[in-house]
CSV table of N, CA and C in Angstrom, one decimal:
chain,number,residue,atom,x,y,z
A,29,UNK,N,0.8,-1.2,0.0
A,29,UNK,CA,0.0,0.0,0.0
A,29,UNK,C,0.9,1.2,0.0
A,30,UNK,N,0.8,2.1,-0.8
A,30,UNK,CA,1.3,3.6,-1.2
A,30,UNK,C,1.1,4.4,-0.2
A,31,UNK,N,2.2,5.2,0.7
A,31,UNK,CA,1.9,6.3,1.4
A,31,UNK,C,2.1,7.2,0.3
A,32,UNK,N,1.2,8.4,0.9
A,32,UNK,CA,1.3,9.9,0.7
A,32,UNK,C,1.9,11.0,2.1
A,33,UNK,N,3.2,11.0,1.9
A,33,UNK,CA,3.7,11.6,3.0
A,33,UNK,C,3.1,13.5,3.1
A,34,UNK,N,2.6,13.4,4.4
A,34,UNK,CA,1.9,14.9,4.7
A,34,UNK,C,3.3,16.1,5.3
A,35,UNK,N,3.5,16.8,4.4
A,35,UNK,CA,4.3,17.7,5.2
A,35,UNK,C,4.1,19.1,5.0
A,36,UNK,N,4.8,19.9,6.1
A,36,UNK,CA,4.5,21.5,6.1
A,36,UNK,C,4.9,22.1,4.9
A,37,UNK,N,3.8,22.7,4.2
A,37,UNK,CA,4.4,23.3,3.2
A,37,UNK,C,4.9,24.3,2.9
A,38,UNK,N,5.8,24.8,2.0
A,38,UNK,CA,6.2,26.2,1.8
A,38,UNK,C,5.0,27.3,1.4
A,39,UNK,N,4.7,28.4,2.5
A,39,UNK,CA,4.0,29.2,1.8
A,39,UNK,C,4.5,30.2,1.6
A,40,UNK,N,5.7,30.6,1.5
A,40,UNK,CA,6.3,32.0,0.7
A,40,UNK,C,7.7,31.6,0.8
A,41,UNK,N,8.9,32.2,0.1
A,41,UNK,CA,10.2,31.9,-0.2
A,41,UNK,C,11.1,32.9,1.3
A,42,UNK,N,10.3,33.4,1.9
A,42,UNK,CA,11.3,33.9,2.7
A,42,UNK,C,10.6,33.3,4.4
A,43,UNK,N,9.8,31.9,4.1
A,43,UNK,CA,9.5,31.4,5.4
A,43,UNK,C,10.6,30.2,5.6
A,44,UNK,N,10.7,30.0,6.7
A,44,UNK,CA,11.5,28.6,7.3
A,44,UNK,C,10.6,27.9,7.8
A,45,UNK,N,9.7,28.2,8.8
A,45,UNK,CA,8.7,27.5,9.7
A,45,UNK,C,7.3,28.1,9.9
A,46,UNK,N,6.7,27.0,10.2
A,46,UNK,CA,5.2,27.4,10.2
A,46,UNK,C,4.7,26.4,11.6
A,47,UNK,N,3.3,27.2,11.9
A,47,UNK,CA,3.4,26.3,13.2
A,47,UNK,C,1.9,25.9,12.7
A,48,UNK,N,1.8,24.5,12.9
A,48,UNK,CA,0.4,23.6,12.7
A,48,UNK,C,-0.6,24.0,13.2
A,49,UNK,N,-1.9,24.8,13.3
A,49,UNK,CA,-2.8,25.4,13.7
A,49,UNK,C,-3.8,24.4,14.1
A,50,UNK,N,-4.2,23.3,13.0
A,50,UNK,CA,-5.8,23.2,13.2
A,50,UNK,C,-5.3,21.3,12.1
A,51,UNK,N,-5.9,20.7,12.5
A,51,UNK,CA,-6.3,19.6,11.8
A,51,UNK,C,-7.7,19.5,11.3
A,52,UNK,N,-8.4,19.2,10.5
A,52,UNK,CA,-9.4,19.6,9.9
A,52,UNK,C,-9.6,18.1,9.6
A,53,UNK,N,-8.9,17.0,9.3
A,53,UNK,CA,-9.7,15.7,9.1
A,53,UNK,C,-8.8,15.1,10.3
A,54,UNK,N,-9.7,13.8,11.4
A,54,UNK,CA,-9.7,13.1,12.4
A,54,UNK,C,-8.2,12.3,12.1
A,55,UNK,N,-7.6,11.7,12.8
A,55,UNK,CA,-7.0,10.5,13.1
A,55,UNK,C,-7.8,9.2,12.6
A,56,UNK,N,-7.3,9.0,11.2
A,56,UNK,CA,-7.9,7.3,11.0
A,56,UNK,C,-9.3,7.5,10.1
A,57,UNK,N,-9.2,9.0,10.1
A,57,UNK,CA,-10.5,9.4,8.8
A,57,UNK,C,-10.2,9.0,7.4
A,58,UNK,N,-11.0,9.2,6.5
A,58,UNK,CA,-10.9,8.9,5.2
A,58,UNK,C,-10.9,10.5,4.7
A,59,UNK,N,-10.2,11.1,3.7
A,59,UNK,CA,-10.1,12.2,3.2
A,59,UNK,C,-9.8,11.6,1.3
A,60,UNK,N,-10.6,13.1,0.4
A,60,UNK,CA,-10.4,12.7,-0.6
A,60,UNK,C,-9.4,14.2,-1.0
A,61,UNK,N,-8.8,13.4,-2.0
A,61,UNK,CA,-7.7,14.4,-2.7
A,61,UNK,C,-8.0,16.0,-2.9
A,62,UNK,N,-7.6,16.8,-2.4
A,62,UNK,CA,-8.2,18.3,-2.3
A,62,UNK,C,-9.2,18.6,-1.6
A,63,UNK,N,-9.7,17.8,-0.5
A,63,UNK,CA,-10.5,18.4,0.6
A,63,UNK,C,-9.0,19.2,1.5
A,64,UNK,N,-9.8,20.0,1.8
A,64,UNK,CA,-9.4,20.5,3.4
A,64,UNK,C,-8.7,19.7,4.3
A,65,UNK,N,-7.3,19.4,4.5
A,65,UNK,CA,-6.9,18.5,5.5
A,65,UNK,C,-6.2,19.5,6.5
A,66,UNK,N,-5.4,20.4,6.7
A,66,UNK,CA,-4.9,20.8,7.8
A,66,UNK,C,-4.7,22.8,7.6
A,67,UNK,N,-4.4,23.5,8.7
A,67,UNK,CA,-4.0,24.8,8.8
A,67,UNK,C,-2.6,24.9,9.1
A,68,UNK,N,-1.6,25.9,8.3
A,68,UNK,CA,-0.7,26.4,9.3
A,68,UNK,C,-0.8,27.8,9.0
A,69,UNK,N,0.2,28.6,10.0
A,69,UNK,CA,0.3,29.9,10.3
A,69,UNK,C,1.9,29.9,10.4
A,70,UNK,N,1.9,31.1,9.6
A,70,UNK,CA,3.5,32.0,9.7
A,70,UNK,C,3.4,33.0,10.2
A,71,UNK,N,4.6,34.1,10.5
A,71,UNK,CA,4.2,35.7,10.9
A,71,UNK,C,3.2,36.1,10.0
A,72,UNK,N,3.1,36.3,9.0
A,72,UNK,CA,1.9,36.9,7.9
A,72,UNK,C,1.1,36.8,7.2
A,73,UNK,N,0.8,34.7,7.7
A,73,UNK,CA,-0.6,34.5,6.8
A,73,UNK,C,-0.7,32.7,7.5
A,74,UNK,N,-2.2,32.9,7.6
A,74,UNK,CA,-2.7,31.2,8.0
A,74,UNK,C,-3.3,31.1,6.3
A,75,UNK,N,-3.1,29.7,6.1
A,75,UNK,CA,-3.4,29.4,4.9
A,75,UNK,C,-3.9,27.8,5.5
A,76,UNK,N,-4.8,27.4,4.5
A,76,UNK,CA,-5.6,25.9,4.9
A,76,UNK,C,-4.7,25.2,3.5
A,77,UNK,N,-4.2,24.1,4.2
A,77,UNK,CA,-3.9,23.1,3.4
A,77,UNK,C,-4.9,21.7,2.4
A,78,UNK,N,-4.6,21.6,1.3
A,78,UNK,CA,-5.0,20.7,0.9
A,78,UNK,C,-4.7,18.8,1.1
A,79,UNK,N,-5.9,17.7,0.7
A,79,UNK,CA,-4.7,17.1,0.6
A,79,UNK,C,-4.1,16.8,-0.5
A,80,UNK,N,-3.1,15.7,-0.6
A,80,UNK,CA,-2.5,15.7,-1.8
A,80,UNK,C,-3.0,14.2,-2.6
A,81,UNK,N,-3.4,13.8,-1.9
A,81,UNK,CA,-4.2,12.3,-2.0
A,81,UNK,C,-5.4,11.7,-1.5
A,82,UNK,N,-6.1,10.7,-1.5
A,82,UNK,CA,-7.0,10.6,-1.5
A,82,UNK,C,-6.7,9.1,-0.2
A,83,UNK,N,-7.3,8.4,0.7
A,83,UNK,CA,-7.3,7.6,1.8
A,83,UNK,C,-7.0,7.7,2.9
A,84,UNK,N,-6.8,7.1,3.9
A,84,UNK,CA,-6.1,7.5,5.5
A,84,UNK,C,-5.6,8.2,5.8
A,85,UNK,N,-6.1,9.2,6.9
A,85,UNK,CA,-4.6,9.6,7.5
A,85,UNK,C,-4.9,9.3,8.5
A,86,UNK,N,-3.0,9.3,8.9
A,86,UNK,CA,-2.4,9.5,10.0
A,86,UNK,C,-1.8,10.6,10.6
A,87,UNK,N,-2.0,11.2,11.5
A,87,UNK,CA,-0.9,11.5,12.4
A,87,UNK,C,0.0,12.1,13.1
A,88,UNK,N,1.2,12.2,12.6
A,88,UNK,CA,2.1,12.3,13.5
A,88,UNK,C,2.4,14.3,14.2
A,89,UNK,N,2.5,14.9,13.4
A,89,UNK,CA,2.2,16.3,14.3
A,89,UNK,C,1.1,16.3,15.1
A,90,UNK,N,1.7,17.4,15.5
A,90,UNK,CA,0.6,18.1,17.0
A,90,UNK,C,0.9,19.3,16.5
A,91,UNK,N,-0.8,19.7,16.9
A,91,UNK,CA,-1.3,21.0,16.8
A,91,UNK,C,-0.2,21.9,17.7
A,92,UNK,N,-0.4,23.2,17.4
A,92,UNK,CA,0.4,24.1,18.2
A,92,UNK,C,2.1,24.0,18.3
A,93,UNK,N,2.3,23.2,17.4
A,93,UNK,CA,3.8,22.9,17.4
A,93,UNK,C,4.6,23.7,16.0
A,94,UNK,N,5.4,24.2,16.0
A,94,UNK,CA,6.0,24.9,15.3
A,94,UNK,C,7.1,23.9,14.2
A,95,UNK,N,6.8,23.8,12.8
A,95,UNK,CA,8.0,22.5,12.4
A,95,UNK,C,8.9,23.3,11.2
A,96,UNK,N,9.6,22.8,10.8
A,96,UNK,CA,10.5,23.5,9.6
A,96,UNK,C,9.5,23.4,8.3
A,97,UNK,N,10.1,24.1,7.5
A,97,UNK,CA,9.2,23.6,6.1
A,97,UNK,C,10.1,22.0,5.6
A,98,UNK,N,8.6,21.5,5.0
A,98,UNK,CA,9.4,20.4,4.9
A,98,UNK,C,9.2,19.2,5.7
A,99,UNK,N,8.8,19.9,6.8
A,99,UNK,CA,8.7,18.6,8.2
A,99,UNK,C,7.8,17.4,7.7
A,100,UNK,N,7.7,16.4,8.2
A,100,UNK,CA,6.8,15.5,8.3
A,100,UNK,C,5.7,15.0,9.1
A,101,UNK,N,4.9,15.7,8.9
A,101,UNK,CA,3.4,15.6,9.8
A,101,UNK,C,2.0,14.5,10.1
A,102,UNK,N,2.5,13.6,9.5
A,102,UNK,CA,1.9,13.0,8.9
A,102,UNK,C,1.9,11.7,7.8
A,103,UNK,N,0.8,10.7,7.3
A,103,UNK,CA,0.6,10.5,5.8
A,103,UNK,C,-0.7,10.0,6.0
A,104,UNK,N,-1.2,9.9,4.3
A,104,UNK,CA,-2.3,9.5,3.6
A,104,UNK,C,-2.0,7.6,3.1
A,105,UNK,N,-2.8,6.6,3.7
A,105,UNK,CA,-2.4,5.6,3.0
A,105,UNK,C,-3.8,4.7,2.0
């Protein structure tokens, strides 16, 4: 079975880190490709994340935690 690894994404070229705001689909939910899956926030902008795939998630961040861009938060299986 194919993961889809969930990670923080880049939302502008002069960000490093973003902090995870809000999960928007459950632990162990089903989500389809471009729904609404997670929030982060930078100094200058919350933006809602998509997903990038469609089955499971998992996981592994926590809300309120600050990660690099890039981090791994997560996947879709």
């Amino acid at each position: 079975m194919a993961e889809f690894v969930i990670r923080i994404p880049r939302t502008s070229v002069a960000v490093s880190e973003a902090e995870l705001t809000e999960l928007l689909v459950d632990d162990g939910e089903h989500v389809e490709e471009g729904a609404p899956l997670f929030t982060v926030a930078t100094e200058k902008v919350e933006q809602e994340i998509e997903a990038g795939a469609s089955g499971t998630v998992n996981w592994t961040g926590e809300v309120g935690t600050i990660y690099d861009i890039g981090a791994e938060i997560g996947v879709i299986t």
